[in-house]
Amino acid sequence: MTEAWSKPITVEEMYGDWDYDAAVEMLDRSLSPRPGTMIFDVVGSLGIDHRDVVLDIGGREGQHALAMAERFGCHAVSVDPVPANLSRGQHFVDDHEHGRLVELRLGSIEKIPMEDASVQLVFARDMLGHVGDLGLAFGECRRVLSPGRFMVVFEVFATPLLYPEEEAQLCADTAGVSERLSVEMFESTVSASGFSVESLEVLGSEFVEASQEAGTAPNHLLHVSRLRRAKDNLIEAMGEMQYRVMYGNALWSIYRMIGKLESRIYVLRSD
Ligand SMILES: C[S@@+](CC[C@H](N)C(=O)[O-])C[C@H]1O[C@@H](n2cnc3c(N)ncnc32)[C@H](O)[C@@H]1O
């Protein structure tokens, strides 16, 4: 399904007397998208401070755990199942001014290496898309959370503009689980798992727009063009698996920009 207008544009209209340059200028103006760091404002609004332990689940190299330790003075434990993430991340932790507040642990959301009721916030940024059993994952998050405390989830979901074949290929190329792209399935698992939705922020394409404007993300559109034109050479140079991941990641970002995917931040309360 694509966005459809009922009446076709005529050639006379398209090339008629209207100001193309003014329209381009309008589109070159920023809409002031919120940057990815706004997720820390959400965390801040929950009153996290130096007495709290934050679990950054699927924390990769611990960069967000470090950012939260720096901003809130909290202790942060970053848990990730990929040993290479932990060894790369340990260098960042060792070199960081607030690294003493951060610990990296090997583990997964299905079996979180933490005691019951030992954390005051679970932070799950862009990682639930890899998880097969969401109910099990939420159960573990509830187990480690102090009662009545919160879980902040940033996740990307499919919109009706994403075709099923696009979804299947995207998930295959990014180690994703197709069902995790469904808002309905996410929200029903939230309520079946003993969480309630405290707040929801639908960001749409804001974070990717902001990173493109700031020049902090690669030019994914250009990358896809090159990945397609130089497919054989690039596969030979980087290997097929890496080629597919680079292609999948670039498409992921483009789909977010063109509305086939949308980002959301949920704050969930453990009831
Ligand atoms: C897209 S990265 C996001 C990393 C980080 N949270 C961020 O926002 O930059 C997804 C992360 O989830 C981790 N991951 C995948 N499956 C997981 C699981 N079952 N439990 C915990 N983490 C998982 C991956 O190792 C990876 O570091």
PDB file of N, CA and C in Angstrom, residues 70-147:
ATOM      1  N   GLU A  70      26.976   9.366  33.387  1.00  0.00           N
ATOM      2  CA  GLU A  70      27.490  10.737  33.355  1.00  0.00           C
ATOM      3  C   GLU A  70      26.373  11.741  33.671  1.00  0.00           C
ATOM      4  N   ARG A  71      25.228  11.532  33.069  1.00  0.00           N
ATOM      5  CA  ARG A  71      24.152  12.522  33.211  1.00  0.00           C
ATOM      6  C   ARG A  71      23.429  12.439  34.556  1.00  0.00           C
ATOM      7  N   PHE A  72      23.250  11.227  35.082  1.00  0.00           N
ATOM      8  CA  PHE A  72      22.414  11.087  36.284  1.00  0.00           C
ATOM      9  C   PHE A  72      23.209  10.659  37.525  1.00  0.00           C
ATOM     10  N   GLY A  73      24.468  10.284  37.337  1.00  0.00           N
ATOM     11  CA  GLY A  73      25.271   9.819  38.474  1.00  0.00           C
ATOM     12  C   GLY A  73      24.841   8.447  38.962  1.00  0.00           C
ATOM     13  N   CYS A  74      24.014   7.752  38.170  1.00  0.00           N
ATOM     14  CA  CYS A  74      23.513   6.427  38.577  1.00  0.00           C
ATOM     15  C   CYS A  74      24.574   5.356  38.299  1.00  0.00           C
ATOM     16  N   HIS A  75      24.374   4.188  38.900  1.00  0.00           N
ATOM     17  CA  HIS A  75      25.160   3.021  38.505  1.00  0.00           C
ATOM     18  C   HIS A  75      24.451   2.422  37.288  1.00  0.00           C
ATOM     19  N   ALA A  76      25.219   1.930  36.336  1.00  0.00           N
ATOM     20  CA  ALA A  76      24.578   1.361  35.148  1.00  0.00           C
ATOM     21  C   ALA A  76      25.249   0.039  34.814  1.00  0.00           C
ATOM     22  N   VAL A  77      24.421  -0.973  34.586  1.00  0.00           N
ATOM     23  CA  VAL A  77      24.924  -2.287  34.177  1.00  0.00           C
ATOM     24  C   VAL A  77      24.444  -2.517  32.758  1.00  0.00           C
ATOM     25  N   SER A  78      25.395  -2.708  31.862  1.00  0.00           N
ATOM     26  CA  SER A  78      25.054  -2.943  30.462  1.00  0.00           C
ATOM     27  C   SER A  78      25.219  -4.428  30.179  1.00  0.00           C
ATOM     28  N   VAL A  79      24.123  -5.072  29.758  1.00  0.00           N
ATOM     29  CA  VAL A  79      24.140  -6.524  29.517  1.00  0.00           C
ATOM     30  C   VAL A  79      23.974  -6.778  28.019  1.00  0.00           C
ATOM     31  N   ASP A  80      24.849  -7.621  27.483  1.00  0.00           N
ATOM     32  CA  ASP A  80      24.772  -7.932  26.045  1.00  0.00           C
ATOM     33  C   ASP A  80      25.261  -9.364  25.824  1.00  0.00           C
ATOM     34  N   PRO A  81      24.647 -10.088  24.861  1.00  0.00           N
ATOM     35  CA  PRO A  81      25.030 -11.492  24.660  1.00  0.00           C
ATOM     36  C   PRO A  81      26.245 -11.682  23.743  1.00  0.00           C
ATOM     37  N   VAL A  82      26.765 -10.601  23.148  1.00  0.00           N
ATOM     38  CA  VAL A  82      27.844 -10.771  22.161  1.00  0.00           C
ATOM     39  C   VAL A  82      29.195 -10.392  22.800  1.00  0.00           C
ATOM     40  N   PRO A  83      30.068 -11.397  23.026  1.00  0.00           N
ATOM     41  CA  PRO A  83      31.330 -11.111  23.727  1.00  0.00           C
ATOM     42  C   PRO A  83      32.150 -10.000  23.054  1.00  0.00           C
ATOM     43  N   ALA A  84      32.124  -9.924  21.722  1.00  0.00           N
ATOM     44  CA  ALA A  84      32.918  -8.883  21.033  1.00  0.00           C
ATOM     45  C   ALA A  84      32.456  -7.487  21.445  1.00  0.00           C
ATOM     46  N   ASN A  85      31.148  -7.329  21.709  1.00  0.00           N
ATOM     47  CA  ASN A  85      30.650  -6.023  22.163  1.00  0.00           C
ATOM     48  C   ASN A  85      31.253  -5.657  23.515  1.00  0.00           C
ATOM     49  N   LEU A  86      31.347  -6.674  24.392  1.00  0.00           N
ATOM     50  CA  LEU A  86      31.861  -6.400  25.738  1.00  0.00           C
ATOM     51  C   LEU A  86      33.346  -6.065  25.696  1.00  0.00           C
ATOM     52  N   SER A  87      34.113  -6.795  24.860  1.00  0.00           N
ATOM     53  CA  SER A  87      35.552  -6.495  24.865  1.00  0.00           C
ATOM     54  C   SER A  87      35.839  -5.133  24.233  1.00  0.00           C
ATOM     55  N   ARG A  88      35.102  -4.783  23.169  1.00  0.00           N
ATOM     56  CA  ARG A  88      35.278  -3.429  22.609  1.00  0.00           C
ATOM     57  C   ARG A  88      34.828  -2.384  23.627  1.00  0.00           C
ATOM     58  N   GLY A  89      33.687  -2.672  24.283  1.00  0.00           N
ATOM     59  CA  GLY A  89      33.103  -1.696  25.208  1.00  0.00           C
ATOM     60  C   GLY A  89      33.972  -1.448  26.429  1.00  0.00           C
ATOM     61  N   GLN A  90      34.693  -2.500  26.887  1.00  0.00           N
ATOM     62  CA  GLN A  90      35.485  -2.332  28.111  1.00  0.00           C
ATOM     63  C   GLN A  90      36.516  -1.216  27.956  1.00  0.00           C
ATOM     64  N   HIS A  91      37.033  -1.031  26.724  1.00  0.00           N
ATOM     65  CA  HIS A  91      37.995   0.057  26.484  1.00  0.00           C
ATOM     66  C   HIS A  91      37.336   1.418  26.708  1.00  0.00           C
ATOM     67  N   PHE A  92      36.085   1.540  26.209  1.00  0.00           N
ATOM     68  CA  PHE A  92      35.376   2.818  26.408  1.00  0.00           C
ATOM     69  C   PHE A  92      35.145   3.074  27.901  1.00  0.00           C
ATOM     70  N   VAL A  93      34.736   2.004  28.608  1.00  0.00           N
ATOM     71  CA  VAL A  93      34.451   2.147  30.042  1.00  0.00           C
ATOM     72  C   VAL A  93      35.733   2.543  30.781  1.00  0.00           C
ATOM     73  N   ASP A  94      36.838   1.852  30.467  1.00  0.00           N
ATOM     74  CA  ASP A  94      38.098   2.125  31.161  1.00  0.00           C
ATOM     75  C   ASP A  94      38.568   3.562  30.943  1.00  0.00           C
ATOM     76  N   ASP A  95      38.298   4.090  29.731  1.00  0.00           N
ATOM     77  CA  ASP A  95      38.792   5.435  29.392  1.00  0.00           C
ATOM     78  C   ASP A  95      37.850   6.548  29.821  1.00  0.00           C
ATOM     79  N   HIS A  96      36.650   6.188  30.271  1.00  0.00           N
ATOM     80  CA  HIS A  96      35.619   7.222  30.511  1.00  0.00           C
ATOM     81  C   HIS A  96      35.697   7.755  31.946  1.00  0.00           C
ATOM     82  N   GLU A  97      35.473   9.052  32.054  1.00  0.00           N
ATOM     83  CA  GLU A  97      35.530   9.702  33.369  1.00  0.00           C
ATOM     84  C   GLU A  97      34.554   9.059  34.380  1.00  0.00           C
ATOM     85  N   HIS A  98      33.409   8.594  33.875  1.00  0.00           N
ATOM     86  CA  HIS A  98      32.416   8.002  34.778  1.00  0.00           C
ATOM     87  C   HIS A  98      32.371   6.471  34.668  1.00  0.00           C
ATOM     88  N   GLY A  99      33.431   5.914  34.093  1.00  0.00           N
ATOM     89  CA  GLY A  99      33.481   4.468  33.862  1.00  0.00           C
ATOM     90  C   GLY A  99      33.370   3.644  35.143  1.00  0.00           C
ATOM     91  N   ARG A 100      33.791   4.212  36.299  1.00  0.00           N
ATOM     92  CA  ARG A 100      33.699   3.450  37.553  1.00  0.00           C
ATOM     93  C   ARG A 100      32.248   3.142  37.921  1.00  0.00           C
ATOM     94  N   LEU A 101      31.309   3.884  37.333  1.00  0.00           N
ATOM     95  CA  LEU A 101      29.890   3.652  37.647  1.00  0.00           C
ATOM     96  C   LEU A 101      29.257   2.606  36.726  1.00  0.00           C
ATOM     97  N   VAL A 102      30.034   2.137  35.748  1.00  0.00           N
ATOM     98  CA  VAL A 102      29.442   1.270  34.712  1.00  0.00           C
ATOM     99  C   VAL A 102      30.081  -0.109  34.717  1.00  0.00           C
ATOM    100  N   GLU A 103      29.215  -1.115  34.610  1.00  0.00           N
ATOM    101  CA  GLU A 103      29.708  -2.497  34.530  1.00  0.00           C
ATOM    102  C   GLU A 103      29.116  -3.166  33.285  1.00  0.00           C
ATOM    103  N   LEU A 104      29.948  -3.891  32.567  1.00  0.00           N
ATOM    104  CA  LEU A 104      29.472  -4.635  31.400  1.00  0.00           C
ATOM    105  C   LEU A 104      29.367  -6.103  31.782  1.00  0.00           C
ATOM    106  N   ARG A 105      28.211  -6.713  31.491  1.00  0.00           N
ATOM    107  CA  ARG A 105      28.050  -8.138  31.816  1.00  0.00           C
ATOM    108  C   ARG A 105      27.563  -8.894  30.591  1.00  0.00           C
ATOM    109  N   LEU A 106      28.054 -10.120  30.466  1.00  0.00           N
ATOM    110  CA  LEU A 106      27.584 -11.002  29.398  1.00  0.00           C
ATOM    111  C   LEU A 106      26.234 -11.592  29.821  1.00  0.00           C
ATOM    112  N   GLY A 107      25.249 -11.538  28.939  1.00  0.00           N
ATOM    113  CA  GLY A 107      23.950 -12.108  29.275  1.00  0.00           C
ATOM    114  C   GLY A 107      22.927 -11.695  28.243  1.00  0.00           C
ATOM    115  N   SER A 108      21.698 -12.132  28.487  1.00  0.00           N
ATOM    116  CA  SER A 108      20.654 -11.815  27.514  1.00  0.00           C
ATOM    117  C   SER A 108      19.389 -11.429  28.258  1.00  0.00           C
ATOM    118  N   ILE A 109      18.447 -10.870  27.522  1.00  0.00           N
ATOM    119  CA  ILE A 109      17.184 -10.451  28.145  1.00  0.00           C
ATOM    120  C   ILE A 109      16.358 -11.665  28.569  1.00  0.00           C
ATOM    121  N   GLU A 110      16.663 -12.808  27.971  1.00  0.00           N
ATOM    122  CA  GLU A 110      15.924 -14.025  28.340  1.00  0.00           C
ATOM    123  C   GLU A 110      16.426 -14.583  29.677  1.00  0.00           C
ATOM    124  N   LYS A 111      17.638 -14.194  30.078  1.00  0.00           N
ATOM    125  CA  LYS A 111      18.206 -14.674  31.351  1.00  0.00           C
ATOM    126  C   LYS A 111      19.135 -13.565  31.846  1.00  0.00           C
ATOM    127  N   ILE A 112      18.545 -12.591  32.513  1.00  0.00           N
ATOM    128  CA  ILE A 112      19.309 -11.394  32.891  1.00  0.00           C
ATOM    129  C   ILE A 112      20.179 -11.717  34.113  1.00  0.00           C
ATOM    130  N   PRO A 113      21.474 -11.460  34.022  1.00  0.00           N
ATOM    131  CA  PRO A 113      22.367 -11.808  35.134  1.00  0.00           C
ATOM    132  C   PRO A 113      22.300 -10.781  36.258  1.00  0.00           C
ATOM    133  N   MET A 114      21.113 -10.650  36.874  1.00  0.00           N
ATOM    134  CA  MET A 114      20.936  -9.708  37.982  1.00  0.00           C
ATOM    135  C   MET A 114      19.931 -10.285  38.969  1.00  0.00           C
ATOM    136  N   GLU A 115      20.065  -9.841  40.234  1.00  0.00           N
ATOM    137  CA  GLU A 115      19.161 -10.317  41.291  1.00  0.00           C
ATOM    138  C   GLU A 115      17.743  -9.776  41.102  1.00  0.00           C
ATOM    139  N   ASP A 116      16.782 -10.440  41.736  1.00  0.00           N
ATOM    140  CA  ASP A 116      15.393  -9.951  41.725  1.00  0.00           C
ATOM    141  C   ASP A 116      15.338  -8.548  42.330  1.00  0.00           C
ATOM    142  N   ALA A 117      14.500  -7.703  41.778  1.00  0.00           N
ATOM    143  CA  ALA A 117      14.202  -6.358  42.322  1.00  0.00           C
ATOM    144  C   ALA A 117      15.463  -5.548  42.632  1.00  0.00           C
ATOM    145  N   SER A 118      16.499  -5.707  41.786  1.00  0.00           N
ATOM    146  CA  SER A 118      17.766  -5.032  42.091  1.00  0.00           C
ATOM    147  C   SER A 118      18.011  -3.801  41.221  1.00  0.00           C
ATOM    148  N   VAL A 119      17.112  -3.500  40.280  1.00  0.00           N
ATOM    149  CA  VAL A 119      17.338  -2.323  39.430  1.00  0.00           C
ATOM    150  C   VAL A 119      16.118  -1.386  39.481  1.00  0.00           C
ATOM    151  N   GLN A 120      16.407  -0.112  39.286  1.00  0.00           N
ATOM    152  CA  GLN A 120      15.335   0.892  39.389  1.00  0.00           C
ATOM    153  C   GLN A 120      14.868   1.391  38.029  1.00  0.00           C
ATOM    154  N   LEU A 121      15.589   0.989  36.968  1.00  0.00           N
ATOM    155  CA  LEU A 121      15.122   1.314  35.612  1.00  0.00           C
ATOM    156  C   LEU A 121      15.713   0.304  34.637  1.00  0.00           C
ATOM    157  N   VAL A 122      14.868  -0.211  33.751  1.00  0.00           N
ATOM    158  CA  VAL A 122      15.380  -1.013  32.626  1.00  0.00           C
ATOM    159  C   VAL A 122      15.307  -0.130  31.382  1.00  0.00           C
ATOM    160  N   PHE A 123      16.430  -0.055  30.687  1.00  0.00           N
ATOM    161  CA  PHE A 123      16.547   0.765  29.474  1.00  0.00           C
ATOM    162  C   PHE A 123      16.782  -0.220  28.330  1.00  0.00           C
ATOM    163  N   ALA A 124      15.828  -0.288  27.392  1.00  0.00           N
ATOM    164  CA  ALA A 124      15.951  -1.246  26.275  1.00  0.00           C
ATOM    165  C   ALA A 124      15.861  -0.452  24.976  1.00  0.00           C
ATOM    166  N   ARG A 125      17.036  -0.110  24.449  1.00  0.00           N
ATOM    167  CA  ARG A 125      17.044   0.766  23.282  1.00  0.00           C
ATOM    168  C   ARG A 125      17.382  -0.035  22.031  1.00  0.00           C
ATOM    169  N   ASP A 126      16.422  -0.139  21.153  1.00  0.00           N
ATOM    170  CA  ASP A 126      16.660  -0.691  19.827  1.00  0.00           C
ATOM    171  C   ASP A 126      17.200  -2.121  19.885  1.00  0.00           C
ATOM    172  N   MET A 127      16.654  -2.932  20.773  1.00  0.00           N
ATOM    173  CA  MET A 127      17.163  -4.300  20.885  1.00  0.00           C
ATOM    174  C   MET A 127      16.062  -5.363  20.898  1.00  0.00           C
ATOM    175  N   LEU A 128      14.819  -4.989  21.214  1.00  0.00           N
ATOM    176  CA  LEU A 128      13.755  -5.999  21.308  1.00  0.00           C
ATOM    177  C   LEU A 128      13.455  -6.618  19.943  1.00  0.00           C
ATOM    178  N   GLY A 129      13.821  -5.942  18.872  1.00  0.00           N
ATOM    179  CA  GLY A 129      13.596  -6.464  17.527  1.00  0.00           C
ATOM    180  C   GLY A 129      14.333  -7.766  17.255  1.00  0.00           C
ATOM    181  N   HIS A 130      15.347  -8.073  18.095  1.00  0.00           N
ATOM    182  CA  HIS A 130      16.106  -9.318  17.921  1.00  0.00           C
ATOM    183  C   HIS A 130      15.548 -10.461  18.766  1.00  0.00           C
ATOM    184  N   VAL A 131      14.531 -10.166  19.584  1.00  0.00           N
ATOM    185  CA  VAL A 131      14.121 -11.119  20.625  1.00  0.00           C
ATOM    186  C   VAL A 131      12.957 -11.992  20.155  1.00  0.00           C
ATOM    187  N   GLY A 132      13.126 -13.310  20.286  1.00  0.00           N
ATOM    188  CA  GLY A 132      12.103 -14.245  19.818  1.00  0.00           C
ATOM    189  C   GLY A 132      10.898 -14.306  20.742  1.00  0.00           C
ATOM    190  N   ASP A 133      11.143 -14.438  22.048  1.00  0.00           N
ATOM    191  CA  ASP A 133      10.049 -14.612  23.014  1.00  0.00           C
ATOM    192  C   ASP A 133       9.914 -13.341  23.863  1.00  0.00           C
ATOM    193  N   LEU A 134       9.038 -12.455  23.418  1.00  0.00           N
ATOM    194  CA  LEU A 134       8.916 -11.158  24.096  1.00  0.00           C
ATOM    195  C   LEU A 134       8.323 -11.300  25.495  1.00  0.00           C
ATOM    196  N   GLY A 135       7.405 -12.269  25.654  1.00  0.00           N
ATOM    197  CA  GLY A 135       6.797 -12.484  26.972  1.00  0.00           C
ATOM    198  C   GLY A 135       7.852 -12.901  27.992  1.00  0.00           C
ATOM    199  N   LEU A 136       8.745 -13.814  27.589  1.00  0.00           N
ATOM    200  CA  LEU A 136       9.832 -14.252  28.471  1.00  0.00           C
ATOM    201  C   LEU A 136      10.728 -13.058  28.808  1.00  0.00           C
ATOM    202  N   ALA A 137      11.023 -12.242  27.785  1.00  0.00           N
ATOM    203  CA  ALA A 137      11.906 -11.079  27.982  1.00  0.00           C
ATOM    204  C   ALA A 137      11.285 -10.091  28.975  1.00  0.00           C
ATOM    205  N   PHE A 138       9.996  -9.780  28.811  1.00  0.00           N
ATOM    206  CA  PHE A 138       9.342  -8.845  29.732  1.00  0.00           C
ATOM    207  C   PHE A 138       9.274  -9.435  31.148  1.00  0.00           C
ATOM    208  N   GLY A 139       9.077 -10.757  31.219  1.00  0.00           N
ATOM    209  CA  GLY A 139       9.034 -11.411  32.533  1.00  0.00           C
ATOM    210  C   GLY A 139      10.351 -11.227  33.270  1.00  0.00           C
ATOM    211  N   GLU A 140      11.466 -11.379  32.559  1.00  0.00           N
ATOM    212  CA  GLU A 140      12.787 -11.189  33.165  1.00  0.00           C
ATOM    213  C   GLU A 140      12.984  -9.724  33.583  1.00  0.00           C
ATOM    214  N   CYS A 141      12.529  -8.812  32.743  1.00  0.00           N
ATOM    215  CA  CYS A 141      12.681  -7.385  33.087  1.00  0.00           C
ATOM    216  C   CYS A 141      11.886  -7.056  34.347  1.00  0.00           C
ATOM    217  N   ARG A 142      10.694  -7.623  34.457  1.00  0.00           N
ATOM    218  CA  ARG A 142       9.872  -7.386  35.648  1.00  0.00           C
ATOM    219  C   ARG A 142      10.515  -8.005  36.897  1.00  0.00           C
ATOM    220  N   ARG A 143      11.139  -9.158  36.707  1.00  0.00           N
ATOM    221  CA  ARG A 143      11.791  -9.829  37.849  1.00  0.00           C
ATOM    222  C   ARG A 143      12.901  -8.950  38.442  1.00  0.00           C
ATOM    223  N   VAL A 144      13.707  -8.324  37.569  1.00  0.00           N
ATOM    224  CA  VAL A 144      14.861  -7.578  38.102  1.00  0.00           C
ATOM    225  C   VAL A 144      14.491  -6.158  38.539  1.00  0.00           C
ATOM    226  N   LEU A 145      13.314  -5.674  38.089  1.00  0.00           N
ATOM    227  CA  LEU A 145      12.893  -4.307  38.437  1.00  0.00           C
ATOM    228  C   LEU A 145      12.317  -4.236  39.846  1.00  0.00           C
ATOM    229  N   SER A 146      12.628  -3.148  40.555  1.00  0.00           N
ATOM    230  CA  SER A 146      11.914  -2.898  41.820  1.00  0.00           C
ATOM    231  C   SER A 146      10.438  -2.671  41.494  1.00  0.00           C
ATOM    232  N   PRO A 147       9.529  -3.124  42.341  1.00  0.00           N
ATOM    233  CA  PRO A 147       8.098  -2.975  42.053  1.00  0.00           C
ATOM    234  C   PRO A 147       7.717  -1.511  41.826  1.00  0.00           C
TER     235      PRO A 147
END
